[in-house]
Amino acid sequence: MIRRFLGLPGTHRGAAPTLTARQREVAALIAEGCTNREIGERLGIAERSAEAHVERIRYRMDFRSRSQIAAWYVATGGPD
């Protein structure tokens, strides 16, 4: 019920999707409200690379928006 309120997809049976260490870093920065440009600057990567990381996170977690990534990250306490 909380997941639905936050706009997160329901839990799926089977293994939960996992993120790479870099994707977890990007998710944390999204939760802080950083733009792709700011993420790139903070991680020392190109803005386009940051954008690609965000898109891969959205795809892997079946999210439609950055706000869903941020909500998931905060709701789960910043999973490893």
XYZ file of N, CA and C in Angstrom:
240
model
N 0.815 -1.175 0.000
C 0.000 0.000 0.000
C 0.870 1.254 0.000
N 1.908 1.288 0.788
C 2.818 2.436 0.808
C 3.500 2.572 -0.545
N 3.909 1.456 -1.117
C 4.581 1.503 -2.423
C 3.660 2.136 -3.461
N 2.382 1.795 -3.442
C 1.433 2.358 -4.399
C 1.287 3.863 -4.177
N 1.196 4.297 -2.903
C 1.086 5.711 -2.581
C 2.287 6.497 -3.095
N 3.481 5.919 -2.982
C 4.700 6.579 -3.445
C 4.862 6.512 -4.962
N 3.976 5.783 -5.633
C 4.075 5.655 -7.083
C 5.085 4.606 -7.493
N 5.461 3.741 -6.542
C 6.425 2.678 -6.836
C 5.673 1.452 -7.321
N 6.305 0.667 -8.189
C 5.625 -0.545 -8.648
C 5.476 -1.533 -7.501
N 4.500 -2.404 -7.627
C 4.312 -3.439 -6.620
C 5.498 -4.379 -6.594
N 5.621 -5.104 -5.506
C 6.717 -6.056 -5.414
C 6.480 -7.202 -6.373
N 7.520 -7.653 -6.976
C 7.447 -8.751 -7.941
C 7.932 -10.027 -7.273
N 7.400 -11.112 -7.706
C 7.901 -12.390 -7.207
C 9.259 -12.653 -7.813
N 10.061 -13.388 -7.094
C 11.396 -13.681 -7.580
C 12.399 -12.675 -7.033
N 13.573 -12.697 -7.594
C 14.655 -11.842 -7.109
C 14.362 -10.373 -7.395
N 14.630 -9.548 -6.406
C 14.466 -8.104 -6.588
C 15.604 -7.588 -7.457
N 15.331 -6.580 -8.281
C 16.402 -6.028 -9.107
C 17.477 -5.402 -8.220
N 18.694 -5.498 -8.664
C 19.795 -4.905 -7.916
C 20.454 -3.846 -8.782
N 21.069 -2.890 -8.121
C 21.782 -1.826 -8.816
C 23.269 -2.004 -8.613
N 24.036 -1.524 -9.576
C 25.488 -1.525 -9.435
C 25.868 -0.463 -8.404
N 27.110 -0.502 -7.972
C 27.594 0.499 -7.015
C 27.432 1.906 -7.590
N 27.751 2.102 -8.855
C 27.626 3.417 -9.483
C 26.162 3.840 -9.556
N 25.279 2.909 -9.884
C 23.861 3.230 -9.950
C 23.326 3.614 -8.570
N 23.811 2.978 -7.519
C 23.413 3.360 -6.158
C 23.896 4.774 -5.838
N 25.113 5.120 -6.290
C 25.612 6.481 -6.097
C 24.710 7.484 -6.811
N 24.344 7.167 -8.031
C 23.482 8.054 -8.822
C 22.113 8.173 -8.150
N 21.554 7.072 -7.679
C 20.254 7.109 -7.001
C 20.321 8.006 -5.760
N 21.419 7.927 -5.024
C 21.584 8.777 -3.832
C 21.596 10.248 -4.223
N 22.274 10.574 -5.311
C 22.346 11.960 -5.757
C 21.000 12.440 -6.297
N 20.254 11.562 -6.929
C 18.904 11.908 -7.370
C 18.052 12.225 -6.142
N 18.184 11.398 -5.095
C 17.421 11.625 -3.865
C 17.784 12.959 -3.215
N 19.012 13.435 -3.437
C 19.428 14.740 -2.928
C 18.896 15.874 -3.790
N 18.339 15.541 -4.956
C 17.771 16.548 -5.843
C 18.720 17.039 -6.916
N 19.810 16.317 -7.148
C 20.797 16.733 -8.153
C 20.281 16.526 -9.578
N 20.664 17.432 -10.457
C 20.383 17.293 -11.887
C 21.420 16.364 -12.498
N 21.224 15.986 -13.763
C 22.225 15.151 -14.438
C 23.569 15.861 -14.494
N 23.552 17.154 -14.742
C 24.797 17.927 -14.785
C 25.501 17.882 -13.425
N 24.751 18.083 -12.349
C 25.332 18.049 -11.005
C 25.846 16.662 -10.651
N 25.107 15.639 -11.057
C 25.558 14.261 -10.822
C 26.886 14.034 -11.538
N 26.956 14.464 -12.789
C 28.194 14.317 -13.551
C 29.356 15.019 -12.886
N 29.135 16.238 -12.439
C 30.197 16.993 -11.774
C 30.641 16.320 -10.485
N 29.679 15.844 -9.696
C 30.011 15.207 -8.411
C 30.760 13.890 -8.604
N 30.433 13.153 -9.669
C 31.052 11.841 -9.890
C 32.212 11.889 -10.879
N 32.456 13.061 -11.458
C 33.551 13.181 -12.421
C 33.278 12.473 -13.734
N 32.017 12.489 -14.157
C 31.624 11.864 -15.419
C 30.875 12.894 -16.257
N 30.685 12.596 -17.527
C 29.957 13.496 -18.416
C 28.473 13.525 -18.043
N 27.844 14.655 -18.322
C 26.406 14.786 -18.062
C 25.630 13.689 -18.787
N 26.028 13.387 -20.007
C 25.362 12.339 -20.797
C 25.507 10.970 -20.133
N 26.653 10.700 -19.528
C 26.844 9.434 -18.813
C 25.922 9.363 -17.602
N 25.782 10.479 -16.898
C 24.876 10.527 -15.749
C 23.444 10.247 -16.220
N 23.068 10.857 -17.339
C 21.731 10.637 -17.899
C 21.519 9.158 -18.231
N 22.534 8.529 -18.784
C 22.432 7.108 -19.130
C 22.273 6.252 -17.873
N 22.988 6.592 -16.808
C 22.842 5.856 -15.547
C 21.409 5.981 -15.033
N 20.862 7.188 -15.087
C 19.489 7.410 -14.623
C 18.518 6.552 -15.434
N 18.691 6.540 -16.738
C 17.796 5.753 -17.592
C 17.907 4.261 -17.293
N 19.118 3.767 -17.057
C 19.292 2.348 -16.734
C 18.639 2.007 -15.394
N 18.738 2.925 -14.424
C 18.078 2.701 -13.136
C 16.570 2.633 -13.347
N 16.033 3.591 -14.097
C 14.589 3.599 -14.357
C 14.147 2.303 -15.021
N 14.901 1.845 -16.000
C 14.559 0.617 -16.710
C 14.642 -0.594 -15.779
N 15.739 -0.694 -15.059
C 15.962 -1.852 -14.201
C 14.930 -1.940 -13.081
N 14.556 -0.787 -12.523
C 13.619 -0.766 -11.402
C 12.162 -0.610 -11.852
N 11.958 -0.475 -13.168
C 10.623 -0.308 -13.739
C 9.939 0.960 -13.212
N 10.715 2.055 -13.165
C 10.210 3.351 -12.728
C 9.979 4.233 -13.943
N 9.068 5.202 -13.782
C 8.767 6.131 -14.867
C 9.429 7.487 -14.687
N 9.919 7.771 -13.470
C 10.446 9.111 -13.230
C 11.587 9.115 -12.218
N 12.302 10.232 -12.200
C 13.367 10.439 -11.220
C 12.795 10.489 -9.808
N 11.585 11.044 -9.680
C 10.988 11.143 -8.347
C 10.705 9.754 -7.772
N 10.401 8.799 -8.618
C 10.208 7.432 -8.138
C 11.535 6.855 -7.650
N 12.611 7.158 -8.345
C 13.937 6.700 -7.898
C 14.234 7.292 -6.525
N 14.007 8.603 -6.380
C 14.272 9.277 -5.107
C 13.410 8.694 -3.990
N 12.114 8.485 -4.272
C 11.208 7.935 -3.257
C 11.647 6.536 -2.844
N 12.015 5.723 -3.816
C 12.491 4.364 -3.516
C 13.752 4.419 -2.663
N 14.692 5.266 -3.039
C 15.952 5.350 -2.314
C 15.717 5.767 -0.862
N 14.895 6.776 -0.668
C 14.604 7.259 0.690
C 13.815 6.217 1.474
N 12.807 5.601 0.836
C 11.957 4.617 1.517
C 12.727 3.373 1.957
N 13.757 3.037 1.210
C 14.514 1.827 1.535
C 15.762 2.132 2.353
N 15.965 3.388 2.672
C 17.128 3.745 3.498
C 18.427 3.696 2.751
N 18.385 3.840 1.449
C 19.621 3.822 0.672
C 20.266 2.460 0.645
N 19.602 1.482 -0.007
C 20.109 0.104 -0.004
C 21.459 -0.035 -0.661
N 22.182 -1.031 -0.252
C 23.485 -1.363 -0.859
C 23.298 -2.342 -1.980
